JSON list of C-alpha atoms in Angstrom, two decimals:
[
{"chain": "A", "resi": 23, "resn": "UNK", "atom": "CA", "xyz": [0.00, 0.00, 0.00]},
{"chain": "A", "resi": 24, "resn": "UNK", "atom": "CA", "xyz": [1.25, 3.46, -0.92]},
{"chain": "A", "resi": 25, "resn": "UNK", "atom": "CA", "xyz": [0.56, 6.03, 1.81]},
{"chain": "A", "resi": 26, "resn": "UNK", "atom": "CA", "xyz": [-1.37, 9.10, 0.68]},
{"chain": "A", "resi": 27, "resn": "UNK", "atom": "CA", "xyz": [0.83, 12.20, 0.40]},
{"chain": "A", "resi": 28, "resn": "UNK", "atom": "CA", "xyz": [-1.74, 14.29, 2.28]},
{"chain": "A", "resi": 29, "resn": "UNK", "atom": "CA", "xyz": [0.01, 15.95, 5.23]},
{"chain": "A", "resi": 30, "resn": "UNK", "atom": "CA", "xyz": [-3.14, 17.65, 6.57]},
{"chain": "A", "resi": 31, "resn": "UNK", "atom": "CA", "xyz": [-2.29, 21.12, 5.26]},
{"chain": "A", "resi": 32, "resn": "UNK", "atom": "CA", "xyz": [-5.24, 21.33, 2.89]},
{"chain": "A", "resi": 33, "resn": "UNK", "atom": "CA", "xyz": [-5.32, 24.69, 1.17]},
{"chain": "A", "resi": 34, "resn": "UNK", "atom": "CA", "xyz": [-5.12, 25.18, -2.59]},
{"chain": "A", "resi": 35, "resn": "UNK", "atom": "CA", "xyz": [-2.98, 27.87, -4.16]},
{"chain": "A", "resi": 36, "resn": "UNK", "atom": "CA", "xyz": [-5.36, 29.83, -6.41]},
{"chain": "A", "resi": 37, "resn": "UNK", "atom": "CA", "xyz": [-2.55, 30.63, -8.85]},
{"chain": "A", "resi": 38, "resn": "UNK", "atom": "CA", "xyz": [-1.20, 27.12, -9.45]},
{"chain": "A", "resi": 39, "resn": "UNK", "atom": "CA", "xyz": [-4.17, 24.96, -8.41]},
{"chain": "A", "resi": 40, "resn": "UNK", "atom": "CA", "xyz": [-1.89, 22.84, -6.22]},
{"chain": "A", "resi": 41, "resn": "UNK", "atom": "CA", "xyz": [-2.28, 22.16, -2.52]},
{"chain": "A", "resi": 42, "resn": "UNK", "atom": "CA", "xyz": [0.19, 24.09, -0.34]},
{"chain": "A", "resi": 43, "resn": "UNK", "atom": "CA", "xyz": [0.76, 20.99, 1.81]},
{"chain": "A", "resi": 44, "resn": "UNK", "atom": "CA", "xyz": [1.01, 18.02, -0.54]},
{"chain": "A", "resi": 45, "resn": "UNK", "atom": "CA", "xyz": [1.41, 19.72, -3.92]},
{"chain": "A", "resi": 46, "resn": "UNK", "atom": "CA", "xyz": [-1.44, 17.82, -5.56]},
{"chain": "A", "resi": 47, "resn": "UNK", "atom": "CA", "xyz": [-4.19, 19.14, -7.80]},
{"chain": "A", "resi": 48, "resn": "UNK", "atom": "CA", "xyz": [-7.83, 18.43, -6.91]},
{"chain": "A", "resi": 49, "resn": "UNK", "atom": "CA", "xyz": [-7.94, 15.87, -9.75]},
{"chain": "A", "resi": 50, "resn": "UNK", "atom": "CA", "xyz": [-4.90, 14.06, -8.34]},
{"chain": "A", "resi": 51, "resn": "UNK", "atom": "CA", "xyz": [-6.51, 14.00, -4.89]},
{"chain": "A", "resi": 52, "resn": "UNK", "atom": "CA", "xyz": [-9.58, 12.33, -6.43]},
{"chain": "A", "resi": 53, "resn": "UNK", "atom": "CA", "xyz": [-7.40, 9.74, -8.20]},
{"chain": "A", "resi": 54, "resn": "UNK", "atom": "CA", "xyz": [-5.78, 8.73, -4.91]},
{"chain": "A", "resi": 55, "resn": "UNK", "atom": "CA", "xyz": [-9.18, 7.80, -3.46]},
{"chain": "A", "resi": 56, "resn": "UNK", "atom": "CA", "xyz": [-10.22, 5.51, -6.32]},
{"chain": "A", "resi": 57, "resn": "UNK", "atom": "CA", "xyz": [-9.81, 1.79, -5.66]},
{"chain": "A", "resi": 58, "resn": "UNK", "atom": "CA", "xyz": [-8.84, 1.31, -9.31]},
{"chain": "A", "resi": 59, "resn": "UNK", "atom": "CA", "xyz": [-5.84, 3.67, -9.14]},
{"chain": "A", "resi": 60, "resn": "UNK", "atom": "CA", "xyz": [-2.66, 1.63, -9.54]},
{"chain": "A", "resi": 61, "resn": "UNK", "atom": "CA", "xyz": [0.26, 1.81, -7.13]},
{"chain": "A", "resi": 62, "resn": "UNK", "atom": "CA", "xyz": [2.54, 2.71, -10.05]},
{"chain": "A", "resi": 63, "resn": "UNK", "atom": "CA", "xyz": [0.42, 5.80, -10.76]},
{"chain": "A", "resi": 64, "resn": "UNK", "atom": "CA", "xyz": [0.69, 6.77, -7.09]},
{"chain": "A", "resi": 65, "resn": "UNK", "atom": "CA", "xyz": [4.49, 6.32, -7.10]},
{"chain": "A", "resi": 66, "resn": "UNK", "atom": "CA", "xyz": [4.74, 8.46, -10.24]},
{"chain": "A", "resi": 67, "resn": "UNK", "atom": "CA", "xyz": [2.46, 11.08, -8.69]},
{"chain": "A", "resi": 68, "resn": "UNK", "atom": "CA", "xyz": [4.71, 11.35, -5.62]},
{"chain": "A", "resi": 69, "resn": "UNK", "atom": "CA", "xyz": [7.70, 11.89, -7.94]},
{"chain": "A", "resi": 70, "resn": "UNK", "atom": "CA", "xyz": [5.74, 14.64, -9.74]},
{"chain": "A", "resi": 71, "resn": "UNK", "atom": "CA", "xyz": [4.85, 16.26, -6.42]},
{"chain": "A", "resi": 72, "resn": "UNK", "atom": "CA", "xyz": [8.49, 16.37, -5.35]},
{"chain": "A", "resi": 73, "resn": "UNK", "atom": "CA", "xyz": [9.45, 18.03, -8.65]},
{"chain": "A", "resi": 74, "resn": "UNK", "atom": "CA", "xyz": [6.64, 20.57, -8.19]},
{"chain": "A", "resi": 75, "resn": "UNK", "atom": "CA", "xyz": [7.54, 21.67, -4.67]},
{"chain": "A", "resi": 76, "resn": "UNK", "atom": "CA", "xyz": [10.60, 23.84, -3.99]},
{"chain": "A", "resi": 77, "resn": "UNK", "atom": "CA", "xyz": [12.66, 25.05, -1.03]},
{"chain": "A", "resi": 78, "resn": "UNK", "atom": "CA", "xyz": [11.03, 25.03, 2.40]},
{"chain": "A", "resi": 79, "resn": "UNK", "atom": "CA", "xyz": [7.79, 23.65, 0.97]},
{"chain": "A", "resi": 80, "resn": "UNK", "atom": "CA", "xyz": [9.57, 20.54, -0.35]},
{"chain": "A", "resi": 81, "resn": "UNK", "atom": "CA", "xyz": [11.55, 20.15, 2.89]},
{"chain": "A", "resi": 82, "resn": "UNK", "atom": "CA", "xyz": [8.38, 20.42, 4.97]},
{"chain": "A", "resi": 83, "resn": "UNK", "atom": "CA", "xyz": [6.54, 17.92, 2.75]},
{"chain": "A", "resi": 84, "resn": "UNK", "atom": "CA", "xyz": [9.44, 15.43, 2.84]},
{"chain": "A", "resi": 85, "resn": "UNK", "atom": "CA", "xyz": [9.73, 15.61, 6.63]},
{"chain": "A", "resi": 86, "resn": "UNK", "atom": "CA", "xyz": [6.00, 15.28, 7.30]},
{"chain": "A", "resi": 87, "resn": "UNK", "atom": "CA", "xyz": [5.41, 12.59, 4.66]},
{"chain": "A", "resi": 88, "resn": "UNK", "atom": "CA", "xyz": [8.31, 10.50, 5.95]},
{"chain": "A", "resi": 89, "resn": "UNK", "atom": "CA", "xyz": [6.96, 10.86, 9.48]},
{"chain": "A", "resi": 90, "resn": "UNK", "atom": "CA", "xyz": [3.49, 9.85, 8.29]},
{"chain": "A", "resi": 91, "resn": "UNK", "atom": "CA", "xyz": [4.85, 6.74, 6.56]},
{"chain": "A", "resi": 92, "resn": "UNK", "atom": "CA", "xyz": [6.77, 5.72, 9.69]},
{"chain": "A", "resi": 93, "resn": "UNK", "atom": "CA", "xyz": [4.13, 6.65, 12.31]},
{"chain": "A", "resi": 94, "resn": "UNK", "atom": "CA", "xyz": [0.78, 6.65, 10.53]},
{"chain": "A", "resi": 95, "resn": "UNK", "atom": "CA", "xyz": [0.08, 10.33, 11.22]},
{"chain": "A", "resi": 96, "resn": "UNK", "atom": "CA", "xyz": [1.33, 13.62, 9.78]},
{"chain": "A", "resi": 97, "resn": "UNK", "atom": "CA", "xyz": [3.41, 15.98, 11.92]},
{"chain": "A", "resi": 98, "resn": "UNK", "atom": "CA", "xyz": [0.61, 18.54, 11.77]},
{"chain": "A", "resi": 99, "resn": "UNK", "atom": "CA", "xyz": [-1.98, 16.13, 13.17]},
{"chain": "A", "resi": 100, "resn": "UNK", "atom": "CA", "xyz": [0.51, 15.01, 15.82]},
{"chain": "A", "resi": 101, "resn": "UNK", "atom": "CA", "xyz": [0.98, 18.62, 16.91]},
{"chain": "A", "resi": 102, "resn": "UNK", "atom": "CA", "xyz": [-2.80, 19.13, 17.13]},
{"chain": "A", "resi": 103, "resn": "UNK", "atom": "CA", "xyz": [-3.11, 16.02, 19.34]},
{"chain": "A", "resi": 104, "resn": "UNK", "atom": "CA", "xyz": [-0.42, 17.32, 21.68]},
{"chain": "A", "resi": 105, "resn": "UNK", "atom": "CA", "xyz": [-2.08, 20.72, 22.20]}
]
């Protein structure tokens, strides 16, 4: 199973149409939820996301996504639980 790249920062940039948190378009988000979407498509989408994001945004995504894969929760959600 490929873990969704959603890191719980769900706000779309009106200029690019990509989410500030995960870098996906709304169409890509829909594709992730379909049972028929292949793992290879998801792997390719994550590669596309990483090419799309730059600087601090890419660093933040990488850190939170890695944490989510290892712990089952994004860093943002973890912080909310601890407050």
